[in-house]
Short mmCIF file of C-alpha atoms in Angstrom, two decimals:
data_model
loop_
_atom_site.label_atom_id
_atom_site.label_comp_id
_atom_site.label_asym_id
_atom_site.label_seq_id
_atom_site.Cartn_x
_atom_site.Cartn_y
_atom_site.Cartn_z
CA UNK S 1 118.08 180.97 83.93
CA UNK S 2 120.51 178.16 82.54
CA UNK S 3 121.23 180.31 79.30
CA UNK S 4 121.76 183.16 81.49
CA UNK S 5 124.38 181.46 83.08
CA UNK S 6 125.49 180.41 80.05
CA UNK S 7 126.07 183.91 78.73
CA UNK S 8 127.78 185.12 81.70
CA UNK S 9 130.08 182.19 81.78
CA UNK S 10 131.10 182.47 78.37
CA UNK S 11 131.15 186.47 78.14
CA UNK S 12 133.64 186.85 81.03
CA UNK S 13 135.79 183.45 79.21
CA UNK S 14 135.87 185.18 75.67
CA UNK S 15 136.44 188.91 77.44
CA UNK S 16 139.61 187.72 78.94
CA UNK S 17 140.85 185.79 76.04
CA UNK S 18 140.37 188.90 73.75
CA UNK S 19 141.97 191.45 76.14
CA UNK S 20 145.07 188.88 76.52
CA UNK S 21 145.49 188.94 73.10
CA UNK S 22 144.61 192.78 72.98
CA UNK S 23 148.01 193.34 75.20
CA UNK S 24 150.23 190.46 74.04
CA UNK S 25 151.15 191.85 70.66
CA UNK S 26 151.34 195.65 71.67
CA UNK S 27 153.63 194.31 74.61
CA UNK S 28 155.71 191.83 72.78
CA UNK S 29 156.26 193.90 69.24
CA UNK S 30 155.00 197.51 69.64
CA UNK S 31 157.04 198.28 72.61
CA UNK S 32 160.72 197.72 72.24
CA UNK S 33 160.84 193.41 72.73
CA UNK S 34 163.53 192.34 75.02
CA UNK S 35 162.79 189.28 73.78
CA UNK S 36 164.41 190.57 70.04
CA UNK S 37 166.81 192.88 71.85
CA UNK S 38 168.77 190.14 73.83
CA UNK S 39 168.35 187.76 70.46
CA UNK S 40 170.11 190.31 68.70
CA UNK S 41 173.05 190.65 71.21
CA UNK S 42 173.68 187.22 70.99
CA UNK S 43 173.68 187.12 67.44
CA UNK S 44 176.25 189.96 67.12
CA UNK S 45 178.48 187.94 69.76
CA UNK S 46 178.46 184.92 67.61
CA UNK S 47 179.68 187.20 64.87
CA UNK S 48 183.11 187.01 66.23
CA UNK S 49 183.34 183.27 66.99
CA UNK S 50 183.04 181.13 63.61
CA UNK S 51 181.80 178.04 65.52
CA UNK S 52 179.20 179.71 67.35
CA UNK S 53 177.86 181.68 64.20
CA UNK S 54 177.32 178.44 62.30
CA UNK S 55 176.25 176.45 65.00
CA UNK S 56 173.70 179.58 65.26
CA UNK S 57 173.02 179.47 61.85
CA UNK S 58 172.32 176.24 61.74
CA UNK S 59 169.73 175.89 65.25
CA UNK S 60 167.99 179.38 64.28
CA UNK S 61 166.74 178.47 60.75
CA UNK S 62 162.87 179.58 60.47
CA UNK S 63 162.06 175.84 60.26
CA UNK S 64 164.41 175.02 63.28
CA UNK S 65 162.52 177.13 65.24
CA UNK S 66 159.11 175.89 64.48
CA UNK S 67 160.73 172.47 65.61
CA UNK S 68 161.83 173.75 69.08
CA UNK S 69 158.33 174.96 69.58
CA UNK S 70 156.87 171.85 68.53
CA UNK S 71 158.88 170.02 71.42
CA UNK S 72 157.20 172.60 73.81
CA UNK S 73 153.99 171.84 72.59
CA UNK S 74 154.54 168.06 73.07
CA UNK S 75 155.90 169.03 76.71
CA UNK S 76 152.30 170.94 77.06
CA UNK S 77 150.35 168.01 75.58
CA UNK S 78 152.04 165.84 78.03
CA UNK S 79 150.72 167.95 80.69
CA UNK S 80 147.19 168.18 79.49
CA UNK S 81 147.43 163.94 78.98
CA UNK S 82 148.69 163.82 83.10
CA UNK S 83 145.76 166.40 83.70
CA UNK S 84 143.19 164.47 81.86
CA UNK S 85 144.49 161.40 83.28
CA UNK S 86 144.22 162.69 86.75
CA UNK S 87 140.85 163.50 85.80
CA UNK S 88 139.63 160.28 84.83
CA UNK S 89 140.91 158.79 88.18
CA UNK S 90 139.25 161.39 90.34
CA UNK S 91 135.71 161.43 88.59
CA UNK S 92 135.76 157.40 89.65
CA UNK S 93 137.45 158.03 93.16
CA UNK S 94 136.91 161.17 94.18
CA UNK S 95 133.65 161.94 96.01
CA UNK S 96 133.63 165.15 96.41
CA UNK S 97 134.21 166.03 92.87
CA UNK S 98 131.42 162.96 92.03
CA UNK S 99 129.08 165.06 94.49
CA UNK S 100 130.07 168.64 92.78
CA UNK S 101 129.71 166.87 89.70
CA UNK S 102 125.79 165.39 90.67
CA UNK S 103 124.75 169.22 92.15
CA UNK S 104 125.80 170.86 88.76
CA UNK S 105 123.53 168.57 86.86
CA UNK S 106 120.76 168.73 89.42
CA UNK S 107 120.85 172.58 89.29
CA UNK S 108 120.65 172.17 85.87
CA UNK S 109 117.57 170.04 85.73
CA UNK S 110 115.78 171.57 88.49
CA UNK S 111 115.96 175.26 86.23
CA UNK S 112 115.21 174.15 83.09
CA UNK S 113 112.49 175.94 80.90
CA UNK S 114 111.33 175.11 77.20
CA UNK S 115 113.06 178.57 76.28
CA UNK S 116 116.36 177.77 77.86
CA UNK S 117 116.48 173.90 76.21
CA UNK S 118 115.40 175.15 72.77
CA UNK S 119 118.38 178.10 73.22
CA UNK S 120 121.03 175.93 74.61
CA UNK S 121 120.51 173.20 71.85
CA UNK S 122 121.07 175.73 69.39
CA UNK S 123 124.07 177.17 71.39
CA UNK S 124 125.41 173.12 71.73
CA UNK S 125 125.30 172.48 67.54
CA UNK S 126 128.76 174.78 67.25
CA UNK S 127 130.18 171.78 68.40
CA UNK S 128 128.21 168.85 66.34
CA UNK S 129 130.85 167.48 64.01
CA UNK S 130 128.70 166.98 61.43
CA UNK S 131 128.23 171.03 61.52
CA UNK S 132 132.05 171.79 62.17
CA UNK S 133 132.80 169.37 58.87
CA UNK S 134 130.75 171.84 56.82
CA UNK S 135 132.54 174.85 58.50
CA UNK S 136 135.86 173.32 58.57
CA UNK S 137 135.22 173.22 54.29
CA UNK S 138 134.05 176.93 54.38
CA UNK S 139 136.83 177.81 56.48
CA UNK S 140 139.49 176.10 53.92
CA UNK S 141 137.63 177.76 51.15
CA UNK S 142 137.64 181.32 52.42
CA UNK S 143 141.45 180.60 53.23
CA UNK S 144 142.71 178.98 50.04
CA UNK S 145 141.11 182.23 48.25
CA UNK S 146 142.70 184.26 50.60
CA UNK S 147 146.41 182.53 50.75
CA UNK S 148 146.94 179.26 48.31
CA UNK S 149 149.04 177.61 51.23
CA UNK S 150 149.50 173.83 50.86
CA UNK S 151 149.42 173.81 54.32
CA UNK S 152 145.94 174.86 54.95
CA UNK S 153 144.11 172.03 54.33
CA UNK S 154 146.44 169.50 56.18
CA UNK S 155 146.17 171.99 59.16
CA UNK S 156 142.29 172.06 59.32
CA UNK S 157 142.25 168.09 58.68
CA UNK S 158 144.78 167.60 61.39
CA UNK S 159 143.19 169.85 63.89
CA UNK S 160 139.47 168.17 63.55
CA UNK S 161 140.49 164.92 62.99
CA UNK S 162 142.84 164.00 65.09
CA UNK S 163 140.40 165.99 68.19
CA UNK S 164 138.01 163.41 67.37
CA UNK S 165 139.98 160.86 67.09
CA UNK S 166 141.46 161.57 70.61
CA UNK S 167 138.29 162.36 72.17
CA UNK S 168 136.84 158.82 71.33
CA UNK S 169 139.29 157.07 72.19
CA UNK S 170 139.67 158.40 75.34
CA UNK S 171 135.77 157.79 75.64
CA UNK S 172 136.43 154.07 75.32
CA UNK S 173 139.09 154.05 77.86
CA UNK S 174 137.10 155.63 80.53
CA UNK S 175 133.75 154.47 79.39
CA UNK S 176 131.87 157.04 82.36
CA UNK S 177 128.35 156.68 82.34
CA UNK S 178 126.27 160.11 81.20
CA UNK S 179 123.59 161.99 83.60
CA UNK S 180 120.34 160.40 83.83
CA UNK S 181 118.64 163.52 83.95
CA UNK S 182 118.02 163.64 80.47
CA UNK S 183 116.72 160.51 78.96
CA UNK S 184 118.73 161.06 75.20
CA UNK S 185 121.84 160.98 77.33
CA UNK S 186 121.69 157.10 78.11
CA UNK S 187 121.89 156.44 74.04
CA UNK S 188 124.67 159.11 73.67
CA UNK S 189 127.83 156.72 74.64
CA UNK S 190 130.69 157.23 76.95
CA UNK S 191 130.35 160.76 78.60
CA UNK S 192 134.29 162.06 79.49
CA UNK S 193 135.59 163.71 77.76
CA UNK S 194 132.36 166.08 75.97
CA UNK S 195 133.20 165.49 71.94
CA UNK S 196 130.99 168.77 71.33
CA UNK S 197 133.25 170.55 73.67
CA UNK S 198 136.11 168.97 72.52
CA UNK S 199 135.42 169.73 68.97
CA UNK S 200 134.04 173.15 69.50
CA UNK S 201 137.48 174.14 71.46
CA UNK S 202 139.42 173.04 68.65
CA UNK S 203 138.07 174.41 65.73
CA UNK S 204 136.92 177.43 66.28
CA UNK S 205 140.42 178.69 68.35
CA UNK S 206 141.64 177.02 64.23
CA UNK S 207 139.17 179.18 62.58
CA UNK S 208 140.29 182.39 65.02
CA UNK S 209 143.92 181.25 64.08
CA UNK S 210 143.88 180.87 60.29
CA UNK S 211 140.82 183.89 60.24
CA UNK S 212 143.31 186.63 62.05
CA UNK S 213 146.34 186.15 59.81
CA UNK S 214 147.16 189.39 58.14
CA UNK S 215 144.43 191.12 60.50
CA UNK S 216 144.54 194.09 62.66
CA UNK S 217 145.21 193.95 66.59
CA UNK S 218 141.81 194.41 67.26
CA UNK S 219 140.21 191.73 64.51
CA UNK S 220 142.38 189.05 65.87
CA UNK S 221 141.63 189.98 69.67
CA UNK S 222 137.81 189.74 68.37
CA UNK S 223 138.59 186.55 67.05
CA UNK S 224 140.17 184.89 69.76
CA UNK S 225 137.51 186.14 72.30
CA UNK S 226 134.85 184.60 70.31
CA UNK S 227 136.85 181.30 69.71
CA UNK S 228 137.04 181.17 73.50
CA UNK S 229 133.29 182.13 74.18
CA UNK S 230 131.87 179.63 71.34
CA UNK S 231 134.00 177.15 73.39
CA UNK S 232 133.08 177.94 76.63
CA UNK S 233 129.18 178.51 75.71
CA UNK S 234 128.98 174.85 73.84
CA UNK S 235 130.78 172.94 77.34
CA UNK S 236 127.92 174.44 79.67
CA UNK S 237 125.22 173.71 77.17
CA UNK S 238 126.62 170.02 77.31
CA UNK S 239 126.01 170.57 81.00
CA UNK S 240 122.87 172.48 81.31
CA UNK S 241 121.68 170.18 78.98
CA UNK S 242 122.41 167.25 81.34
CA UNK S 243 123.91 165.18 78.41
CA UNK S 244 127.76 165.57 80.24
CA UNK S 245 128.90 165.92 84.05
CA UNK S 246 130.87 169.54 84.47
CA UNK S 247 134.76 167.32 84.80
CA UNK S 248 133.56 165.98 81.02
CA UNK S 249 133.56 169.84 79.30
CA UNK S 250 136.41 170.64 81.43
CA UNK S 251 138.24 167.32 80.41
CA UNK S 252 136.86 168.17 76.40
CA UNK S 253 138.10 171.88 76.74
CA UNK S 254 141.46 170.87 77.87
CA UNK S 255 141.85 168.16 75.12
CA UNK S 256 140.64 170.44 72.46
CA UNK S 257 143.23 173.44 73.15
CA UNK S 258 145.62 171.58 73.83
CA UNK S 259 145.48 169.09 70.56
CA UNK S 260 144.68 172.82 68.77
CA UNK S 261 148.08 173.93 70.24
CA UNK S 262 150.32 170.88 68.89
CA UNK S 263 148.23 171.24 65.15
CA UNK S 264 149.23 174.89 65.70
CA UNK S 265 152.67 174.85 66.80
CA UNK S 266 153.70 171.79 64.34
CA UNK S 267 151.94 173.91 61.48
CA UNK S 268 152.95 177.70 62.61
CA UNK S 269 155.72 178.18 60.48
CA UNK S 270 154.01 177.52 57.31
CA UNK S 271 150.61 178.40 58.41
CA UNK S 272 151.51 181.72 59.99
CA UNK S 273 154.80 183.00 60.99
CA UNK S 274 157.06 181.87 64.52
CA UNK S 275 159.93 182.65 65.22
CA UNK S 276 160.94 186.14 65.04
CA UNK S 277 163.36 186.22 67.25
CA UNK S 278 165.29 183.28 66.01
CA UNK S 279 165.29 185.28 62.75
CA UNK S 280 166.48 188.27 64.54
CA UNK S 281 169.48 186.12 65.99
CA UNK S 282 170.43 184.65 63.07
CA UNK S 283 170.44 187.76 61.08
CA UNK S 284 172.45 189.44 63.71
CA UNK S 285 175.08 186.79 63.31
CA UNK S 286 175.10 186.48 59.51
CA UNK S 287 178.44 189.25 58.87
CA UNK S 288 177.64 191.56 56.01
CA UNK S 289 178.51 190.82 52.36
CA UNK S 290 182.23 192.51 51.75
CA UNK S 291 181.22 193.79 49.10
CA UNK S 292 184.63 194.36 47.27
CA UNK S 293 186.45 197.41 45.91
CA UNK S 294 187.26 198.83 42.61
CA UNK S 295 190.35 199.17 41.84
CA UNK S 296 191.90 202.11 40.43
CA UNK S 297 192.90 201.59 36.45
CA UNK S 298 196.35 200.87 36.12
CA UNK S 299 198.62 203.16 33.83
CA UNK S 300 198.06 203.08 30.36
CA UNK S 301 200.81 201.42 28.21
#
């Protein structure tokens, strides 16, 4: 019953991630964008205004742009810090989320089978580290072949290392005791937020990232459905396992997107390609080449 659960939960998670990125491209690019369409109106206005063109110019360069999203990111990792800080005060003060916390795990226990703990152990090592190092070296080798971008390998090293790196030290902040359901979970360490969720979250939406470059509509929908479900799946194992409360996948999930979208956004523009519409601006407001006459010979002497 637990891996049932498990299947479902993550099924319906990765479905909706794949169809959203199913219909973002084909609405964003394959239709006509009005995204590009007002980018280019405002690039042919700062034609005729010197100022404006260079300033233009100067703001829309392709590595410009890649900083502007960077500040959103930060914005959006400021966010998930409040979040995750709001978290870690409820789970000590809250007792209704302590008590929705305590029937999760119980539900948990009370269901499990020798089946379902064998199958949700193997589901849970997609988000081991030592398992996601070896992948994470697979992953840059398959890439490097594919594309010899410096920026690969700093990517992939950012992206697992610094989730771990947040994820413990947020462990040590809060320092929440684990489920005693499961007697491995006392010699585990802190329990918020999950580092196999946290980890799992991370790399894989990386690998879905770096693995859909250059890929059809459908292989990168694919791809980011499965980074979602193998996400998903590894936070309730953590729980049906009763090794992590439910707030500790949900706090791991959060941090692991969310450092995945500041290693994405920070890397995008040499990783894969941002800001088209910047481009589209700044094209629009470069003036053609005058490209100058011949003149006619002259009489001969």
């Amino acid at each position: 019953m637990p891996f049932l659960v498990l299947i479902l939960i993550a099924s319906i998670c990765g479905v909706v991630a794949g169809v959203a990125a199913w219909r973002y491209p084909r609405r964003a690019w394959e239709k006509p964008a009005p995204a590009l369409s007002i980018a280019e109106k405002i690039g042919e206005v700062a034609e005729h205004h010197p100022a404006g063109r260079s300033a233009l110019q100067r703001r829309l360069k392709p590595e410009s742009a890649t900083e502007l999203a960077l500040t959103i990111a930060l914005l959006f990792s400021i966010g998930a810090g409040v979040i995750l800080g709001l978290l870690a005060y409820l789970i000590r003060t809250n007792s209704h989320l302590i008590g929705f916390d305590n029937g999760v795990a119980k539900w948990g226990n009370r269901h499990a089978t020798a089946f379902s703990t064998h199958a949700l152990t193997d589901v849970t090592q997609l988000g081991a580290i030592q398992n996601v190092i070896v992948l994470a070296v697979v992953l840059a080798v398959v890439e490097l072949i594919r594309d010899r971008s410096r920026w690969l390998v700093p990517f992939i090293v950012a992206v697992v290392g610094g989730e771990e790196l947040l994820a413990n030290v947020i462990k040590g902040i809060v320092d929440r005791t684990r489920p005693t359901f499961n007697p491995a979970a006392a010699t585990l360490g802190p329990s918020f937020p999950s580092g196999h969720t946290t980890t799992a979250a991370a790399f894989w939406a990386c690998a879905a990232l770096l693995l859909g470059r250059q890929r059809s509509r459908p292989a990168r929908s694919i791809l980011a459905g499965a980074a979602v479900a193998i996400g998903v799946g590894v936070a309730c194992s953590r729980v049906l396992l009763d090794v992590h409360w439910l707030t500790d996948v949900l706090g791991g999930l959060l941090l692991g997107w969310g450092w995945f979208a500041v290693c994405g956004i920070a890397f995008g523009g040499r990783v894969v390609s941002f800001g088209a519409a910047a481009e589209v601006a700044a094209r629009a407001a470069t003036p053609p080449r005058q490209v100058p006459r011949p003149q006619p010979p002259g009489p001969r002497r």
